[in-house]
Short mmCIF file of C-alpha atoms in Angstrom, two decimals:
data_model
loop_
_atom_site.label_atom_id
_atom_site.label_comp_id
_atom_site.label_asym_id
_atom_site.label_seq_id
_atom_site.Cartn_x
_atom_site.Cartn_y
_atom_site.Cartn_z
CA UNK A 1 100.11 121.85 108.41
CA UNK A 2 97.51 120.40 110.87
CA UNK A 3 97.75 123.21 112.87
CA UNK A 4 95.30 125.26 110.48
CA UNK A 5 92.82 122.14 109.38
CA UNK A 6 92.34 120.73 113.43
CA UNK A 7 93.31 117.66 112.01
CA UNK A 8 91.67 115.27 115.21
CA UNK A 9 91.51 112.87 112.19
CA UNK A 10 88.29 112.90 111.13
CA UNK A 11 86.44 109.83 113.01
CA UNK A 12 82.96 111.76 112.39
CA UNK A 13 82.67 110.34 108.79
CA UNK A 14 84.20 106.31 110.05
CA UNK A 15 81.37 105.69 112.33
CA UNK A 16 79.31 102.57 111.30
CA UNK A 17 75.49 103.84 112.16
CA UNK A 18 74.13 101.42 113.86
CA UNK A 19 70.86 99.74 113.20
CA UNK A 20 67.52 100.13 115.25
CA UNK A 21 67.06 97.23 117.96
CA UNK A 22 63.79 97.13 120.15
CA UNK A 23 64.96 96.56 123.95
CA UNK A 24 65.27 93.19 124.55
CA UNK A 25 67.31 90.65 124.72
CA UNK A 26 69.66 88.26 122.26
CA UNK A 27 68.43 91.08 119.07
CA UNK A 28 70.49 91.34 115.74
CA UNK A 29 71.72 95.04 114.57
CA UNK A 30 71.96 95.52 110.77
CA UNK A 31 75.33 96.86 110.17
CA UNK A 32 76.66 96.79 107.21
CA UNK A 33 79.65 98.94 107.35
CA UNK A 34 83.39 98.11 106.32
CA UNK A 35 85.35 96.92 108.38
CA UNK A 36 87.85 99.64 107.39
CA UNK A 37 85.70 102.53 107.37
CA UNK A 38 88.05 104.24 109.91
CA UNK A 39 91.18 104.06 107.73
CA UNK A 40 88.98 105.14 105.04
CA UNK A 41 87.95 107.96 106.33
CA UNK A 42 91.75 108.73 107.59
CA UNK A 43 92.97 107.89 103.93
CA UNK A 44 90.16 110.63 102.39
CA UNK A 45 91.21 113.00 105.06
CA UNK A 46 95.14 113.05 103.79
CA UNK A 47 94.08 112.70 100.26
CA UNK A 48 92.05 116.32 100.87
CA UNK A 49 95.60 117.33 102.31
CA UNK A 50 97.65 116.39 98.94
CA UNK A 51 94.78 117.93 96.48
CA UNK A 52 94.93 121.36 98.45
CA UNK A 53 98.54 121.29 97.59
CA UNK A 54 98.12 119.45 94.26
CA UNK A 55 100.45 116.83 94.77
CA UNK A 56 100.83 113.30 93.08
CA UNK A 57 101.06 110.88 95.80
CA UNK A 58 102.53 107.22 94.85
CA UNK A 59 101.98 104.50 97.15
CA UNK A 60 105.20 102.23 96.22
CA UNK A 61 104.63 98.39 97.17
CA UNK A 62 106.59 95.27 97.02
CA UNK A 63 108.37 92.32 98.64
CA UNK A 64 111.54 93.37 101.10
CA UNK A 65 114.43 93.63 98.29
CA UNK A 66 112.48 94.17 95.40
CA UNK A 67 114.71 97.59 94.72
CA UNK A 68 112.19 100.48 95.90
CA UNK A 69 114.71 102.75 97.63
CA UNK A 70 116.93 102.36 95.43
CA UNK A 71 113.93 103.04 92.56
CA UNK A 72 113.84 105.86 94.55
CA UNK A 73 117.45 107.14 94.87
CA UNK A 74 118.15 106.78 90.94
CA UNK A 75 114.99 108.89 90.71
CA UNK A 76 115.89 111.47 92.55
CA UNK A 77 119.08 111.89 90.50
CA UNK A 78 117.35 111.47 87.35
CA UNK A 79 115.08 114.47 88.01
CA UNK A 80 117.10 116.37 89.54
CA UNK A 81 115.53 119.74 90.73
CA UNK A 82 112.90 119.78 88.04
CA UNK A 83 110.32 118.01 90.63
CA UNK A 84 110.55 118.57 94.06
CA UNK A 85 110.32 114.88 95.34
CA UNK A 86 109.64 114.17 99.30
CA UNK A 87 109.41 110.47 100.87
CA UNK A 88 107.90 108.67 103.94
CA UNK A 89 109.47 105.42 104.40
CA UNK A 90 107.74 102.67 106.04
CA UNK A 91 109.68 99.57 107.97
CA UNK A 92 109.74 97.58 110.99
CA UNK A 93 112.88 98.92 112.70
CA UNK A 94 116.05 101.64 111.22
CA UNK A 95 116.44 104.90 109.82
CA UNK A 96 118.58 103.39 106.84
CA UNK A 97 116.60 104.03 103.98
CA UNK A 98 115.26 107.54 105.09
CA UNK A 99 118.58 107.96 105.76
CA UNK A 100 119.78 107.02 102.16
CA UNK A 101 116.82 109.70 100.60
CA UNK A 102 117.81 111.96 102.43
CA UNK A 103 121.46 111.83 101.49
CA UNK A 104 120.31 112.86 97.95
CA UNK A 105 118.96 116.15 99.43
CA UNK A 106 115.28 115.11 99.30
CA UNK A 107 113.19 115.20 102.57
CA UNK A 108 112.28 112.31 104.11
CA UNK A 109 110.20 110.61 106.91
CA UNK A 110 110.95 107.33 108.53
CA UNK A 111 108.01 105.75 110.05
CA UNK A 112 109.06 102.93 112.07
CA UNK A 113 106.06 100.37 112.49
CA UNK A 114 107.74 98.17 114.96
CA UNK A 115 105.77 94.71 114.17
CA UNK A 116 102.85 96.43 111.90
CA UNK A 117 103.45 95.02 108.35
CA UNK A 118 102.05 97.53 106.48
CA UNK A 119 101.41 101.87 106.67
CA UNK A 120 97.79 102.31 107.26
CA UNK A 121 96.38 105.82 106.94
CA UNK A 122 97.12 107.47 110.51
CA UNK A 123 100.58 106.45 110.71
CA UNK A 124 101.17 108.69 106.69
CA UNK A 125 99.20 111.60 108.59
CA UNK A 126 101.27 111.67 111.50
CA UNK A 127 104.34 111.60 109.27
CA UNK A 128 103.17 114.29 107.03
CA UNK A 129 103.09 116.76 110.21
CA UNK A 130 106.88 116.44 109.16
CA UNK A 131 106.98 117.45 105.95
CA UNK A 132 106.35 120.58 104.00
CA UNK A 133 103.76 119.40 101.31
CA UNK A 134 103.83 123.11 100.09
CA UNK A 135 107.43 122.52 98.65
CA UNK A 136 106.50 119.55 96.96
CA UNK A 137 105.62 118.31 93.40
CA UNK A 138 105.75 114.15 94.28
CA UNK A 139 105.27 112.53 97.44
CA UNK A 140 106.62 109.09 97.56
CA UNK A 141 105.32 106.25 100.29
CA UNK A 142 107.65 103.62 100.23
CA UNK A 143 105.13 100.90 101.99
CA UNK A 144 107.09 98.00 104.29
CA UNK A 145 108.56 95.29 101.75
CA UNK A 146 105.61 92.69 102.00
CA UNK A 147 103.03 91.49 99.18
CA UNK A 148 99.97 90.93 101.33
CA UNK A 149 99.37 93.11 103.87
CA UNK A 150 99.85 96.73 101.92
CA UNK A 151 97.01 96.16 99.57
CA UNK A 152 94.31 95.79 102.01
CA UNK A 153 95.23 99.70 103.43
CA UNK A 154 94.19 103.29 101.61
CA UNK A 155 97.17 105.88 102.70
CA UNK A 156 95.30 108.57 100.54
CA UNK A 157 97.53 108.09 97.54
CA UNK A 158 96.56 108.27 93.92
CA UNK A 159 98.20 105.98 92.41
CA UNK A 160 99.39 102.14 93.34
CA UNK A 161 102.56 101.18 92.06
CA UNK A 162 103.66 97.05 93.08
CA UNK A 163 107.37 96.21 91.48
CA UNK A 164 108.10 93.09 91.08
CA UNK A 165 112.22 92.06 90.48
CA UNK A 166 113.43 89.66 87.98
CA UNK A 167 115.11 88.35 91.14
CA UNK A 168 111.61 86.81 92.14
CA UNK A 169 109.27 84.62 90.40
CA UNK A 170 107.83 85.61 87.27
CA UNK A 171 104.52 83.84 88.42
CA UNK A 172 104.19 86.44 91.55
CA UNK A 173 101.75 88.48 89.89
CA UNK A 174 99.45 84.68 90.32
CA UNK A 175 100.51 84.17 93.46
CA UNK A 176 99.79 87.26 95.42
CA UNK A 177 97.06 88.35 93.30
CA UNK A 178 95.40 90.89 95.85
CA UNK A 179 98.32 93.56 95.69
CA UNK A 180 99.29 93.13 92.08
CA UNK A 181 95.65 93.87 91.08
CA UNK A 182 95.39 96.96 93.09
CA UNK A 183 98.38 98.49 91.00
CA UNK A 184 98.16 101.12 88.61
CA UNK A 185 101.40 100.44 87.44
CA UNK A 186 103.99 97.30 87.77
CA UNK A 187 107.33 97.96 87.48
CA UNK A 188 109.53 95.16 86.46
CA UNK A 189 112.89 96.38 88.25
CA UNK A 190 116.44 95.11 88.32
CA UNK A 191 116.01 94.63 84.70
CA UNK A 192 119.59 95.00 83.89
CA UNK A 193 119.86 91.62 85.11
CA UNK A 194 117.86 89.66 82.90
CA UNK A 195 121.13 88.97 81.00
CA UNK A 196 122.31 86.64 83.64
CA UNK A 197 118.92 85.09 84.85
CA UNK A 198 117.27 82.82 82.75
CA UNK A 199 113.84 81.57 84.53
CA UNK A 200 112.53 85.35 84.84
CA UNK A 201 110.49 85.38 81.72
CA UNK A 202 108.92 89.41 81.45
CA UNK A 203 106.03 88.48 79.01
CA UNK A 204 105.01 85.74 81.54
CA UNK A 205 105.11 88.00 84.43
CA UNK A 206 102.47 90.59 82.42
CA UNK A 207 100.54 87.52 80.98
CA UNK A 208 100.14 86.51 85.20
CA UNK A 209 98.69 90.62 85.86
CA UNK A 210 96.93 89.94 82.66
CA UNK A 211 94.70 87.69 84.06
CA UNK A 212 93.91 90.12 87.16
CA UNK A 213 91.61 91.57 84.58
CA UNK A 214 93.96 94.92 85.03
CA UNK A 215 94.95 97.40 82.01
CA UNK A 216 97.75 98.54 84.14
CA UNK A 217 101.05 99.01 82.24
CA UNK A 218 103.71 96.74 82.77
CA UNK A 219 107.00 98.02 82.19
CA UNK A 220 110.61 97.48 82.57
CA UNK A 221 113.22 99.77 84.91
CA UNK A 222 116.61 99.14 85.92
CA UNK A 223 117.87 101.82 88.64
CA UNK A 224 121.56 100.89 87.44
CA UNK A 225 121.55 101.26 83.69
CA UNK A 226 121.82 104.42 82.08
CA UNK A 227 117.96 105.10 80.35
CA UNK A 228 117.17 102.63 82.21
CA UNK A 229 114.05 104.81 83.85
CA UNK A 230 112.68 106.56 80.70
CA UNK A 231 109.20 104.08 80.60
CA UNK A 232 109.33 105.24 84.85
CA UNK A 233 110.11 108.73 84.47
CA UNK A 234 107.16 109.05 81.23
CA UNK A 235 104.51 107.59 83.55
CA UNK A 236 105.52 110.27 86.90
CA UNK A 237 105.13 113.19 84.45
CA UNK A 238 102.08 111.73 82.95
CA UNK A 239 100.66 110.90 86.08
CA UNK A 240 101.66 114.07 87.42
CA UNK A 241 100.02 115.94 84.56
CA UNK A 242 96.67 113.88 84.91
CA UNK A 243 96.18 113.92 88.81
CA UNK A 244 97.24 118.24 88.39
CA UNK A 245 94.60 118.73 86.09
CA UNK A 246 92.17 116.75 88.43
CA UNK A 247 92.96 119.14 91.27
CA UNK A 248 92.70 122.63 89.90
CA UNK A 249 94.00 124.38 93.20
CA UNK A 250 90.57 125.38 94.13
CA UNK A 251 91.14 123.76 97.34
CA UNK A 252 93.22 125.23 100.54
CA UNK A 253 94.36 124.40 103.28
CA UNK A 254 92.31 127.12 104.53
CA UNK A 255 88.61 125.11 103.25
CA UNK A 256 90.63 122.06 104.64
CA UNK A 257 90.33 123.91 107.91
CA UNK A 258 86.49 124.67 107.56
CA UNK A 259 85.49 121.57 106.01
CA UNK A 260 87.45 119.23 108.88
CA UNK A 261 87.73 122.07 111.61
CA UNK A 262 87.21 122.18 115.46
CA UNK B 1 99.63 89.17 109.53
CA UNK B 2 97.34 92.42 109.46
CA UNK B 3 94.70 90.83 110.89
CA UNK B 4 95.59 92.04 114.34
CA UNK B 5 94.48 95.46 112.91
CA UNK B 6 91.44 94.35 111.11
CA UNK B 7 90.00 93.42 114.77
CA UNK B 8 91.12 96.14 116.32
CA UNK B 9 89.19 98.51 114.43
CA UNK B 10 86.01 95.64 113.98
CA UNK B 11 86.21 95.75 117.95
CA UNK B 12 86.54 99.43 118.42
CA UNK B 13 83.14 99.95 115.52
CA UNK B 14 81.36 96.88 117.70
CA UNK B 15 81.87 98.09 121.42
CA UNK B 16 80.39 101.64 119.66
CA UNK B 17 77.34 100.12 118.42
CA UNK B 18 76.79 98.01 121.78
CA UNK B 19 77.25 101.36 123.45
CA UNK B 20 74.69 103.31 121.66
CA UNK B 21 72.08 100.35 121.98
CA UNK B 22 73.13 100.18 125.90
CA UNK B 23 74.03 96.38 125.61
CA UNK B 24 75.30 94.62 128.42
CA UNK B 25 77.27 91.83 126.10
CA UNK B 26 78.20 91.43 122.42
CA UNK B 27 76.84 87.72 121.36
CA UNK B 28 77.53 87.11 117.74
CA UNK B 29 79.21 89.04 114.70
CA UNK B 30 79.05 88.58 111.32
CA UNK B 31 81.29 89.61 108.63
CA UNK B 32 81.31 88.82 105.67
CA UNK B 33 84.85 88.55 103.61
CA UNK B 34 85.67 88.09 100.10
CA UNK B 35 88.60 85.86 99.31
CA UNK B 36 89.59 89.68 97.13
CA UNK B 37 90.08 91.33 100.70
CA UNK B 38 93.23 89.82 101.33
CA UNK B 39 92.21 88.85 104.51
CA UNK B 40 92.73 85.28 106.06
CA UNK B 41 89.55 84.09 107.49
CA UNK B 42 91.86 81.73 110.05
CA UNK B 43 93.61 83.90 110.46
CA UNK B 44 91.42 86.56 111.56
CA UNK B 45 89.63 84.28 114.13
CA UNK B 46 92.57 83.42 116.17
CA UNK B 47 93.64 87.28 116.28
CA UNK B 48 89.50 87.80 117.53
CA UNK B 49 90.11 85.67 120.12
CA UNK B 50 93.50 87.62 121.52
CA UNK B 51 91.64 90.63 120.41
CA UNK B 52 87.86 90.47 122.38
CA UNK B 53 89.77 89.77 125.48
CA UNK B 54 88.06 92.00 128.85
CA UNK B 55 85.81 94.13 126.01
CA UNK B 56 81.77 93.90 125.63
CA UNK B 57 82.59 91.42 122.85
CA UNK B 58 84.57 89.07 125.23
CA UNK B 59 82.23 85.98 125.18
CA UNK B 60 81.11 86.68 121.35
CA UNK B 61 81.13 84.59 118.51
CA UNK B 62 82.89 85.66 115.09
CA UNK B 63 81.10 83.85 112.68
CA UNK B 64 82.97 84.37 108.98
CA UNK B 65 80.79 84.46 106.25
CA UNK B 66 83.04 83.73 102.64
CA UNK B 67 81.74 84.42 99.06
CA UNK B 68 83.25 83.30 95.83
CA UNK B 69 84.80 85.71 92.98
CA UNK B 70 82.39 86.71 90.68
CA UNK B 71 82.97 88.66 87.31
CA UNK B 72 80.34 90.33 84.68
CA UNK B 73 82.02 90.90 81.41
CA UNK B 74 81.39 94.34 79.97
CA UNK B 75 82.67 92.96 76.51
CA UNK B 76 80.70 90.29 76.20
CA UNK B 77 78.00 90.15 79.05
CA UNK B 78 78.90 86.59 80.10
CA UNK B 79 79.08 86.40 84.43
CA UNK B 80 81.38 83.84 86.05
CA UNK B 81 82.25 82.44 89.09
CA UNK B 82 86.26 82.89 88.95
CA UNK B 83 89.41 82.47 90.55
CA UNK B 84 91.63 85.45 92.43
CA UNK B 85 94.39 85.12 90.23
CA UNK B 86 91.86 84.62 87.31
CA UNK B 87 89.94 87.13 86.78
CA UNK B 88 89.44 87.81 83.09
CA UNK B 89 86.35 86.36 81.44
CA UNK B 90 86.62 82.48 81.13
CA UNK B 91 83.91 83.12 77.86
CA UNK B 92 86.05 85.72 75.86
CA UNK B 93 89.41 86.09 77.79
CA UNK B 94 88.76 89.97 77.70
CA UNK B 95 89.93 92.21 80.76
CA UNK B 96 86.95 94.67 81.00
CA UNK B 97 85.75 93.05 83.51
CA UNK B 98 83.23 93.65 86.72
CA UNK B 99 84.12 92.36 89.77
CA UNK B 100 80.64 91.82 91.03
CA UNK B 101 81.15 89.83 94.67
CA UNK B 102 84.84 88.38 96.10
CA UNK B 103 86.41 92.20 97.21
CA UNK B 104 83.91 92.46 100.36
CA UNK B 105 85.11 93.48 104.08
CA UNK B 106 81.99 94.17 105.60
CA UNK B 107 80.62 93.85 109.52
CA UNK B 108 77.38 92.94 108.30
CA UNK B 109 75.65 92.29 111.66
CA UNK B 110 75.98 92.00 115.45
CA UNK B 111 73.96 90.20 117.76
CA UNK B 112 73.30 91.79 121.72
CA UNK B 113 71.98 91.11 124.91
CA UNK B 114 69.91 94.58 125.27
CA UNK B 115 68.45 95.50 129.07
CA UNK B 116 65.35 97.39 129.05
CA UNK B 117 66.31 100.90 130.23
CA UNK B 118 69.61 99.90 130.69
CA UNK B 119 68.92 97.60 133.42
CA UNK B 120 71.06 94.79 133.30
CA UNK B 121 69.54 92.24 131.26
CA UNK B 122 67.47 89.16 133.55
CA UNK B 123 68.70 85.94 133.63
CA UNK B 124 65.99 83.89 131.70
CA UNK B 125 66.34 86.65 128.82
CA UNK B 126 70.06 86.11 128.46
CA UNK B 127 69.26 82.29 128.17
CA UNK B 128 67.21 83.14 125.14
CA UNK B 129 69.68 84.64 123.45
CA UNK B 130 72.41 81.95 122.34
CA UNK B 131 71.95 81.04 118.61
#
């Protein structure tokens, strides 16, 4: 894809413009820039890419074992062909759980971050030189398992989703406030075995992102159960719907290529 | 532990500006971080330290400035110092909330030792220039 847009990621918009100083010695420069204004720009420059091919993009967060691949694999079968799903997989070390997409017949991207905990924006564009966004409806970026580090990165996505499992704390949400706050939707997963845990209380756990001062639904999946997705599978096609209608296709990859060209 | 990164690119955006003003030495830098960032302010100063190592910014000091939450309701107009993990409006518990200071991750300043036309700076000048 980066062959037509030039793609030397796009460091023109990240630099910080630095102040005026008389010659001199020992002088202060006004900055004032953030301090991740080159990610930023690196996030806008792959969210152009998934606009020109009106794609919803969900950035998937949570701790290691919180269920996201295998959110993933019973969503996959759930849709079927109706949505053309593709995933990049963030973690440390393996192929395993691009591996397990892919054995659903879904493309998939393993980025391996070696000791990085968390995707930042170049490592999603690099991995997106690997997929066909064209052929896609919902791109998936299953972030490395880890509540703090994720939150602080843009990848370009549209939407934030942060599961939490029954099998953790319900007070998590209070704990790691940063990343559960920067969710547009938390997912409450492994549901199915609230029967046989008794400390996980669900209306605790939304009272805790309550008090993040977020409107962002809390709901209730369990990848195991039949139904046990409907509340999931509502908000993709919603979501879907709302960022489609937001990007009315007037983009290409084509402008992408004049706007961030050579 | 993402702080490693956080330097790298802080480094890479102050050996830029040093190079545009033609400084021989980065002396000070200020950020200023918001306890919203998720960013460790220890943290981060013990991954400076690795970081600066043989750059412009080797001898520098990374001073961290830290600002509490702050909220303005949009309900009911009340502002509030808060808590990260409490962020609703301690006056009328409502959610439409403003975060107003707490999320910041900003380089706000750097401080240089500048030679006039990029002659290396004189001694007595560099002397001048510790704060």
């Amino acid at each position: 894809m980066c062959e037509s847009c030039g793609c030397a990621v796009t460091a023109r918009h990240a630099h910080p413009h630095p102040g005026h100083a008389e010659p001199g010695s020992g002088q202060a420069v006004a900055v004032m820039a953030g301090l991740l204004a080159l990610n930023d720009a690196e996030a806008a420059h792959n969210r152009a890419h998934f606009d020109a091919h009106r794609l919803l993009v969900v950035n998937l967060m949570s701790s290691p074992g919180a269920g996201k691949t295998a959110l993933l694999e019973a969503t996959i079968t759930a849709i079927g062909g109706g949505v053309r799903i593709g995933v990049i997989e963030g973690d440390l070390e393996t192929e395993n759980d691009a591996a397990r997409i892919r054995a659903k017949g879904v493309p998939a991207v393993q980025i391996t971050t070696g000791t990085a905990c968390h995707l930042d924006a170049r490592m999603v564009h690099e991995a997106l030189h690997g997929l066909d966004l064209g052929g896609l409806d919902i791109l998936f970026i299953e972030n490395v398992g880890n509540l703090v580090c994720p939150a602080a990165f843009d990848l370009g996505q549209h939407r934030n989703v942060t599961l939490l499992s029954v099998t953790e704390g319900d007070d998590k949400p209070a704990k790691y406030p940063v990343i559960f706050r920067a969710a547009d939707l938390v997912v409450l997963s492994k549901t199915d075995l609230l029967a046989v845990i008794d400390d996980f209380d669900p209306g605790r756990a939304e009272a805790a992102v309550r008090n993040l001062a977020t409107a962002a639904p809390v709901i209730r999946v369990s990848a195991r159960r039949p139904g046990g997705l409907q509340p999931w599978l509502d908000w993709l096609t919603a979501e879907l719907a709302r960022v489609r209608a937001a990007t009315p296709g007037r983009a290409s990859e084509r402008a992408l290529a004049a706007e961030y060209g050579r | 532990m993402h702080e490693f990164s956080l330097c790298e690119a802080l480094l890479r955006q102050v050996e830029a500006i040093a190079a545009a003003h033609r400084a021989q030495r980065v002396t000070m830098i200020r950020l200023r971080v918001g306890p919203l960032a998720g960013v460790e302010a220890a943290l981060l100063e013990r991954a400076f330290t690795l970081t600066r190592a043989g750059g412009v910014a080797e001898a520098a000091e990374l001073v961290i400035v830290t600002a509490p939450i702050a909220i303005a309701c949009r309900a009911c107009g009340a502002t509030a110092e808060v808590a990260a993990n409490r962020l609703c409006c301690p006056a009328c518990g409502g959610i439409d909330v403003r975060v107003t200071a707490g999320e910041e991750l900003i380089l706000e300043s750097v401080e240089l030792d500048i030679a006039d036309d990029g002659a290396p700076a004189a001694a007595e000048r560099k002397a001048d220039c510790h704060v």
